[in-house]
Short mmCIF file of C-alpha atoms and ligand atoms in Angstrom, two decimals:
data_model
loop_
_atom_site.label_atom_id
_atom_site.label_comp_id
_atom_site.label_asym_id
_atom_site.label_seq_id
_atom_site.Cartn_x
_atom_site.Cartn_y
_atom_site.Cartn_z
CA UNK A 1103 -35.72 54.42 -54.04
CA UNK A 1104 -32.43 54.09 -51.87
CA UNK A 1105 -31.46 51.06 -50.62
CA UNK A 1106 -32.47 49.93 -46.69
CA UNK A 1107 -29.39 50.36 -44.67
CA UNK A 1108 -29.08 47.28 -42.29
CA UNK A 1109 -26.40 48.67 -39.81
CA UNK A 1110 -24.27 46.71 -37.44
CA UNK A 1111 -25.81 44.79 -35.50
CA UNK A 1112 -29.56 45.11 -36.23
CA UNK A 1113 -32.22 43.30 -38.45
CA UNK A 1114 -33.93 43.63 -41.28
CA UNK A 1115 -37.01 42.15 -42.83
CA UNK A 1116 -39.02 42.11 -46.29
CA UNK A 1117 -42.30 40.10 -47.26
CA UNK A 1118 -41.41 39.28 -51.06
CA UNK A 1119 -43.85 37.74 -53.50
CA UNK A 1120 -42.59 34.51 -55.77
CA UNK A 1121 -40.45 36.22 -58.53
CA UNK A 1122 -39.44 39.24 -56.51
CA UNK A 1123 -35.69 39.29 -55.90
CA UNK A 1124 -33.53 40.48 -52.90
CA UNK A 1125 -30.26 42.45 -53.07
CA UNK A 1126 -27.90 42.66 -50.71
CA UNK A 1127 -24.76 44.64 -51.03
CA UNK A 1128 -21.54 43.98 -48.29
CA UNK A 1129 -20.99 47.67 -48.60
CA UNK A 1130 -17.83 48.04 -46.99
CA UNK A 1131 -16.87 44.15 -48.02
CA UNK A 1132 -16.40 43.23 -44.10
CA UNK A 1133 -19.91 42.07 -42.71
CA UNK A 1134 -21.49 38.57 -42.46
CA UNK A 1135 -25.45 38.37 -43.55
CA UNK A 1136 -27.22 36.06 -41.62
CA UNK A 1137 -30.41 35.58 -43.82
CA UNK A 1138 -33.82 32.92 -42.84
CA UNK A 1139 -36.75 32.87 -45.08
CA UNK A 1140 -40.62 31.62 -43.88
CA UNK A 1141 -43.14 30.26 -46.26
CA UNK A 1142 -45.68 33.46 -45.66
CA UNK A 1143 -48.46 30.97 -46.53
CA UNK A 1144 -47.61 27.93 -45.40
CA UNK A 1145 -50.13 26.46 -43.00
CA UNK A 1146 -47.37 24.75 -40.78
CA UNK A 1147 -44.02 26.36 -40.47
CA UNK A 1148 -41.91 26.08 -43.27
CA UNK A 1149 -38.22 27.65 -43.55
CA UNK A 1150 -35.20 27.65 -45.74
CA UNK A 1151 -33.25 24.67 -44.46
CA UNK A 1152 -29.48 24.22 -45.26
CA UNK A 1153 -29.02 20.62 -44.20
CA UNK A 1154 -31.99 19.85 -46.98
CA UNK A 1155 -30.11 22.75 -49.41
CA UNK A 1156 -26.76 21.06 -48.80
CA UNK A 1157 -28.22 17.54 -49.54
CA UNK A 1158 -30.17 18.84 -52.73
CA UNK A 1159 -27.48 20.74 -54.56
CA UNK A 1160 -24.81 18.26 -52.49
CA UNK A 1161 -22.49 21.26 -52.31
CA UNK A 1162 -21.52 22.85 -48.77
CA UNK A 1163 -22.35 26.50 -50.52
CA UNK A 1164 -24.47 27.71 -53.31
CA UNK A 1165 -23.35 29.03 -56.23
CA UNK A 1166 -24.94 31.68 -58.68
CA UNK A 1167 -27.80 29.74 -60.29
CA UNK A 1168 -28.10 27.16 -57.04
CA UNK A 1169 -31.95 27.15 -55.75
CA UNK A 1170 -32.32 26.75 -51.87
CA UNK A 1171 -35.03 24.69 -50.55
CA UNK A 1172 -37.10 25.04 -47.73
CA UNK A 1173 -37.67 22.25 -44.81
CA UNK A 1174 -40.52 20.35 -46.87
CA UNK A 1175 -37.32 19.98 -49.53
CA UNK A 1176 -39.66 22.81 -51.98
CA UNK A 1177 -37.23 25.39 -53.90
CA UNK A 1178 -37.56 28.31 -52.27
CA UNK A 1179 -34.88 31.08 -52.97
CA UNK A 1180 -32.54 31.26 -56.06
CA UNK A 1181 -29.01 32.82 -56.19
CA UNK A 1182 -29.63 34.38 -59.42
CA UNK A 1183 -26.91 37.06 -58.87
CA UNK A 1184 -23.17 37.01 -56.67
CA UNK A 1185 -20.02 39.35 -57.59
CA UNK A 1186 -18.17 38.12 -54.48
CA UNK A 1187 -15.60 35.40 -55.02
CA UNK A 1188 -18.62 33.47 -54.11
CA UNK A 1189 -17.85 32.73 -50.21
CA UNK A 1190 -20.90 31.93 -48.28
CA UNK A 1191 -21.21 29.60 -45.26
CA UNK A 1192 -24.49 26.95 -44.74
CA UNK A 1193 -22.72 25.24 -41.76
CA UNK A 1194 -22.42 27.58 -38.66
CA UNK A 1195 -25.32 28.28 -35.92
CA UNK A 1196 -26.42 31.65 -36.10
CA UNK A 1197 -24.87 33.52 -33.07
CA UNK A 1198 -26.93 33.26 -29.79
CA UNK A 1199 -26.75 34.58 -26.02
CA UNK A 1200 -25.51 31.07 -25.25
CA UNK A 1201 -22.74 31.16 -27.65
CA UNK A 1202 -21.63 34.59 -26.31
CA UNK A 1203 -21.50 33.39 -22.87
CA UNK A 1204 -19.65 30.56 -23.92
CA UNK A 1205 -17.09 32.75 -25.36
CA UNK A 1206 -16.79 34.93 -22.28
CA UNK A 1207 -19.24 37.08 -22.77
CA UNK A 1208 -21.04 38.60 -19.59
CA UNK A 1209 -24.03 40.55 -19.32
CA UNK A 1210 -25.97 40.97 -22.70
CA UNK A 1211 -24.68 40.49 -26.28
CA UNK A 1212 -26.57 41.14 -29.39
CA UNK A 1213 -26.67 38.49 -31.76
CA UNK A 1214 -28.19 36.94 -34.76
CA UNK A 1215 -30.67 34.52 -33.20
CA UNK A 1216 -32.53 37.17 -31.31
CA UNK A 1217 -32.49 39.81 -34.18
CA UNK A 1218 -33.86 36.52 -36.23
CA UNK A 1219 -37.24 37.03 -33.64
CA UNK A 1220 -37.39 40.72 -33.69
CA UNK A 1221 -37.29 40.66 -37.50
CA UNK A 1222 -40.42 37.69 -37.21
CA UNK A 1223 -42.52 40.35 -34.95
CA UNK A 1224 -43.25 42.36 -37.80
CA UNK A 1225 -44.75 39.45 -39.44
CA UNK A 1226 -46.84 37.46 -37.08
CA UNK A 1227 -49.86 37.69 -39.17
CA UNK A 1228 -48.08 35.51 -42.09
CA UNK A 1229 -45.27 33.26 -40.14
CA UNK A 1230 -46.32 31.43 -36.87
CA UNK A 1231 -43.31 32.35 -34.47
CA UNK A 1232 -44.98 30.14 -31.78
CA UNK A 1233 -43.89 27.48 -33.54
CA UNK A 1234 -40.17 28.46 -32.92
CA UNK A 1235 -41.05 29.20 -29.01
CA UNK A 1236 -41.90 32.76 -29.14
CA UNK A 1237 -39.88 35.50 -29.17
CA UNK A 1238 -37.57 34.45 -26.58
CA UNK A 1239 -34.30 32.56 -26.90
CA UNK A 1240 -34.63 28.94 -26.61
CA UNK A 1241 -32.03 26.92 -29.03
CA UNK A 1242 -35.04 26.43 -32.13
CA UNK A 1243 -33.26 29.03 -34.50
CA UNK A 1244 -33.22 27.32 -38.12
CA UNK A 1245 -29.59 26.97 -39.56
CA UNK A 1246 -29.18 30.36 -41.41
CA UNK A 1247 -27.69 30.67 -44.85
CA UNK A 1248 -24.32 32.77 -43.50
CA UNK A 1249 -24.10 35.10 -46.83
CA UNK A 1250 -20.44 36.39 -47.01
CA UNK A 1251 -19.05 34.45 -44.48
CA UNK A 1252 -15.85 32.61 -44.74
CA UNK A 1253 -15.83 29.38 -43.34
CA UNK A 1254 -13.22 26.82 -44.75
CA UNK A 1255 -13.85 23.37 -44.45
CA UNK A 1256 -11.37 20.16 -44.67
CA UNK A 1257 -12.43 17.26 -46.88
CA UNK A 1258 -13.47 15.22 -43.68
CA UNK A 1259 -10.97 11.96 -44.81
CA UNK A 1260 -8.14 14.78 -43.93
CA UNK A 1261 -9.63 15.45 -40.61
CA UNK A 1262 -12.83 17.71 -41.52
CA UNK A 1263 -11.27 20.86 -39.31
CA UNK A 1264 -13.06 23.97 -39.94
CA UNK A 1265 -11.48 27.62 -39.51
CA UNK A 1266 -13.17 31.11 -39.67
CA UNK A 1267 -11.48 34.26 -41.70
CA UNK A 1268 -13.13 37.32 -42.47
CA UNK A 1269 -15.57 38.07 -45.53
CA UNK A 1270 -13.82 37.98 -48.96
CA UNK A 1271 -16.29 40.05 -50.07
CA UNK A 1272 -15.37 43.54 -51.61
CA UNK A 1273 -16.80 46.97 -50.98
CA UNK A 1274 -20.23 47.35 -52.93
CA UNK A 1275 -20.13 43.04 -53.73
CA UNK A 1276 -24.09 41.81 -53.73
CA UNK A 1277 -25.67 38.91 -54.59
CA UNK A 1278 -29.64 39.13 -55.16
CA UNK A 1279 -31.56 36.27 -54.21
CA UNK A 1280 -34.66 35.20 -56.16
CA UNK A 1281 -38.14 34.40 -54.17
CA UNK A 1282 -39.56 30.65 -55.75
CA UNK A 1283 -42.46 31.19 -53.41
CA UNK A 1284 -44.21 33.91 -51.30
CA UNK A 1285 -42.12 34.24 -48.44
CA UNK A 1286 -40.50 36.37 -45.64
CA UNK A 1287 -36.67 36.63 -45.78
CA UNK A 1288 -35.26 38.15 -42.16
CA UNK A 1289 -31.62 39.35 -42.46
CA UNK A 1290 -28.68 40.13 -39.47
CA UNK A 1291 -25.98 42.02 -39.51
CA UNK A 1292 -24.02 39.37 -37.60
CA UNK A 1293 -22.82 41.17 -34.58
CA UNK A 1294 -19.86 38.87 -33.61
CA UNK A 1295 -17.25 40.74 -32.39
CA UNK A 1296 -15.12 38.16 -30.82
CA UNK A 1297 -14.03 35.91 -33.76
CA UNK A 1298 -12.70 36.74 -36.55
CA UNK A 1299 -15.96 36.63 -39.06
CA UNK A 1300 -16.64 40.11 -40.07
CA UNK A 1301 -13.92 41.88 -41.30
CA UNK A 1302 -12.22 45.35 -40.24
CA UNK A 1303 -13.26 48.75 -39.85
CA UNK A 1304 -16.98 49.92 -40.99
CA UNK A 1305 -19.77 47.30 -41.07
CA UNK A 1306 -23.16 46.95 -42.06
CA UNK A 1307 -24.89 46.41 -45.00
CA UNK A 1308 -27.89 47.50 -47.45
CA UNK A 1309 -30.52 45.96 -48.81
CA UNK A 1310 -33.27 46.46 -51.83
CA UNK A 1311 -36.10 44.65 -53.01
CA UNK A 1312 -36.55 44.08 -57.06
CA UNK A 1313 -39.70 43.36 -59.15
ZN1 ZN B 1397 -24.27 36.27 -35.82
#
């Protein structure tokens, strides 16, 4: 079966069972991947966390073989797979109407944080959304693991600055994530369009689920 294309812009979402996989090719090499994952049977709300991931594998990114855990500190998704140079961010907010507006922004903006709930519609029956506020907008959007994107970061003793470049991803690059538990994995084609994140020219991405 073809690969899901994830254009510009819009969300994606896949229910995959412990020891399924997720692939996720940067098809033109210049789009950022906003990706969540929900415990789909958890009883409370359980996510993939990057302040626990950063503290567990105490690195700011992971690296192929790194295991992600979830907000009860459980492993939860495996980078089993990466042929980018291995750039991926844990440290920015996804993008929200509040950051757009802060940036100048008027009138409405797509971004990350709202395609995070439309992706969650499609699976109320397994994640309890009402425990992020619903489906509308309200600042609870779990820190999303930022595949592809290229933040650099200053050892903090020099300062700590942080600056954003585009994705040094190349055309076709992938990584595949592993599932450690049954879980739902929401993905955005990050639609910022004001900095400098995603790259030039075409965007968008595609997607496949492996047994
Ligand atoms: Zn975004």
């Amino acid at each position: 079966m073809a690969p899901n294309i994830l254009a510009f812009r819009e969300n994606g979402s896949t229910l995959l069972q412990r020891g399924q996989s997720l692939k996720i090719i940067n098809t033109h090499g210049t789009q950022v991947v906003d990706l969540w994952a929900f415990s789909s049977s958890a009883p409370s709300l359980s996510y993939l966390s990057m302040h626990h991931t950063r503290a567990s594998l105490m690195k700011l990114s992971p690296r192929k073989g790194d295991t992600m855990v979830n907000n009860m500190r459980a492993p939860m998704l495996t980078l089993v797979q990466d042929t980018t140079p291995g750039i991926h961010d844990t440290l920015f907010a996804a993008c929200d109407p509040r950051r757009y507006s802060l940036l100048g922004v008027e009138g409405y903006h797509a971004s990350c944080a709202e395609n995070l709930m439309k992706g969650l519609q499609r699976h109320t029956d397994v994640v309890n959304i009402g425990q992020l506020g619903g489906t509308e907008f309200n600042g609870t959007t779990p820190g999303p693991l930022n595949l592809f994107m290229n933040i650099e970061a200053e050892k903090v003793s020099d300062g700590g600055k942080m600056s954003a470049a585009p994705p040094t991803a190349g055309e076709g690059d992938y990584v595949v994530l592993k599932a450690e538990m049954d879980c739902v994995v929401v993905l955005s084609a990050c639609p910022m369009d004001i900095v400098p994140v995603n790259g030039e020219g075409e965007k968008g991405v595609e997607w496949e689920v492996l047994d």
